[in-house]
Amino acid sequence: ASEDHLRHLAATDALTGLANYRRLSEALESEIKRSDRTGRAFAVLMFDLDGMKQINDRCGHLAGNRALCRLADIFRFSCRSIDTAARYGGDEFAIVLPETVAKDAALVGKRICERLSSDLEEPLLTVSVGMAVYPEDGTTIDTLFQAADRALYEMKVLKKAC
């Protein structure tokens, strides 16, 4: 059992309890292989917690850590057992959605944003989200991340314009 425990620790983000970058990469690799076998698409959603620096500066790093954990809880609540929710790094997160097409992935992203907006704990949190679908938006982990990151960045620019 201790070997299983060590394996779990090696694949888990210590703060949020979500998968870490290593586990995220493994999930993506296996989804690419599965998709190539089955011909079924899968999606990757990338999330960026808006205003994380301001939260840390205004409310302190404990509040910043709490914000990351609140978002992680919403991911856990919003994901199916076959999905992989991970902390990508810093205040960026990713969710791998097996056998999911663009319109369904967009609904998951929207649902997460809505759940976050109904969380009234201070400071109030918002996220920007970007999506990539295999194989049309990319056929490698890097190209999928780049496509999702581009979409996420476009959403951030739109928010600033509003």
C-alpha atoms as one frame of an Amber mdcrd trajectory, in Angstrom:
protein
   0.000   0.000   0.000   2.881   2.423   0.695   4.093   1.998  -2.905   0.601
   2.986  -4.126   0.689   5.937  -1.741   4.057   7.094  -3.108   2.784   6.717
  -6.670  -0.270   8.822  -5.755   1.934  11.521  -4.185   4.198  11.588  -7.237
   1.188  12.269  -9.499  -0.678  14.738  -7.262  -0.388  18.475  -6.742   0.308
  18.921  -3.018  -1.826  22.054  -2.571  -4.988  21.262  -4.555  -5.004  17.466
  -4.545  -5.573  17.493  -8.309  -3.341  15.662 -10.763   0.041  17.320 -11.323
   1.746  18.147 -14.619   3.321  14.683 -14.876  -0.065  12.945 -14.473  -1.634
  15.416 -16.922   0.993  14.570 -19.564   0.422  10.839 -19.046  -3.350  11.284
 -19.409  -2.874  13.251 -22.632  -0.488  10.666 -24.066  -2.914   7.848 -23.381
  -5.857   9.846 -24.814  -3.886  10.548 -28.009  -3.200   6.806 -28.375  -6.813
   5.893 -27.619  -8.150   8.505 -30.019  -5.842   7.251 -32.767  -7.203   3.719
 -32.188 -10.901   4.601 -31.881 -11.136   7.663 -34.124 -12.985   9.484 -31.346
 -12.053  13.048 -30.429 -11.154  14.295 -26.974 -10.884  17.801 -25.590  -8.551
  19.733 -23.325  -9.766  22.740 -21.356  -7.239  25.172 -19.922  -8.180  27.533
 -17.105  -6.384  30.545 -15.725  -7.522  32.084 -12.445  -8.083  35.776 -13.177
  -6.316  38.335 -11.003  -4.270  35.864  -8.957  -1.486  38.394  -8.366  -4.014
  40.939  -7.045  -5.543  38.306  -4.735  -2.091  37.506  -3.312  -1.171  41.199
  -3.011  -4.495  42.349  -1.505  -5.522  39.358   0.601  -2.282  37.450   1.175
  -0.886  34.156  -0.058  -3.120  32.060   2.195  -6.154  33.569   0.448  -4.417
  32.880  -2.879  -3.892  29.239  -1.917  -7.502  29.027  -0.731  -8.638  30.436
  -4.124  -6.714  27.678  -5.947  -8.312  25.034  -3.708 -11.826  26.486  -4.199
 -11.355  26.208  -7.960  -9.992  22.653  -7.584 -13.124  21.687  -5.612 -15.334
  22.973  -8.429 -13.323  20.916 -10.943 -13.796  17.795  -8.798 -17.533  18.474
  -8.589 -17.815  19.167 -12.345 -15.739  16.302 -13.770 -16.660  12.752 -14.661
 -14.579   9.923 -13.197 -12.851   9.439 -16.583 -11.771  13.112 -16.804  -8.387
  14.280 -15.532  -8.348  17.640 -13.759  -4.826  18.894 -13.130  -2.885  21.861
 -11.871  -0.821  22.821 -14.891   1.303  25.270 -12.928   0.845  28.381 -10.805
  -2.750  29.507 -11.292  -3.267  27.503 -14.499  -5.271  24.311 -14.647  -6.217
  21.818 -17.344  -8.932  19.197 -17.714  -8.664  16.293 -20.162 -12.131  15.246
 -21.359 -12.023  11.816 -23.072 -14.451  11.177 -25.926 -15.696  14.770 -25.852
 -16.392  16.991 -28.857 -16.023  20.784 -28.923 -19.622  21.713 -28.108 -19.741
  19.389 -25.085 -16.349  20.601 -23.841 -17.582  24.194 -24.163 -20.567  23.287
 -21.967 -18.241  21.865 -19.297 -16.207  25.092 -19.364 -19.366  27.179 -19.115
 -20.705  25.066 -16.230 -17.437  25.508 -14.299 -17.534  29.295 -14.843 -21.175
  29.381 -13.628 -20.405  27.303 -10.520 -17.488  29.588  -9.749 -19.665  32.694
 -10.096 -22.175  31.253  -7.601 -19.370  30.722  -5.040 -19.816  33.852  -2.935
 -16.771  33.370  -0.690 -14.465  36.406  -0.751 -12.494  37.187  -2.795 -14.868
  36.428  -5.656 -13.163  34.361  -8.349 -13.356  34.250 -12.133 -11.448  32.185
 -14.661 -10.560  32.482 -18.295 -10.893  29.275 -20.274  -9.474  27.994 -23.542
 -10.229  24.777 -25.387  -8.489  22.488 -27.843  -9.894  19.347 -29.476  -7.837
  16.424 -30.762  -7.045  15.998 -33.615  -8.371  19.177 -35.280  -6.606  21.684
 -32.993  -3.410  19.678 -32.540  -2.005  16.163 -32.675   0.674  16.419 -29.958
   0.568  17.471 -26.319   2.456  20.659 -27.201   0.218  21.690 -30.108  -2.920
  20.985 -28.045  -1.605  23.120 -25.174  -0.640  25.894 -27.610  -4.116  25.890
 -29.178  -5.885  25.907 -25.789  -3.510  28.595 -24.523  -4.197  30.782 -27.578
  -7.960  30.452 -27.008  -7.488  31.267 -23.314  -5.417  34.338 -24.140  -8.089
  35.536 -26.615 -10.699  35.240 -23.860  -8.532  37.305 -21.478  -8.134  40.020
 -24.136 -11.917  40.055 -24.706 -12.552  40.403 -20.950 -10.229  43.405 -20.754
 -12.066  44.988 -23.680 -15.499  44.643 -22.022
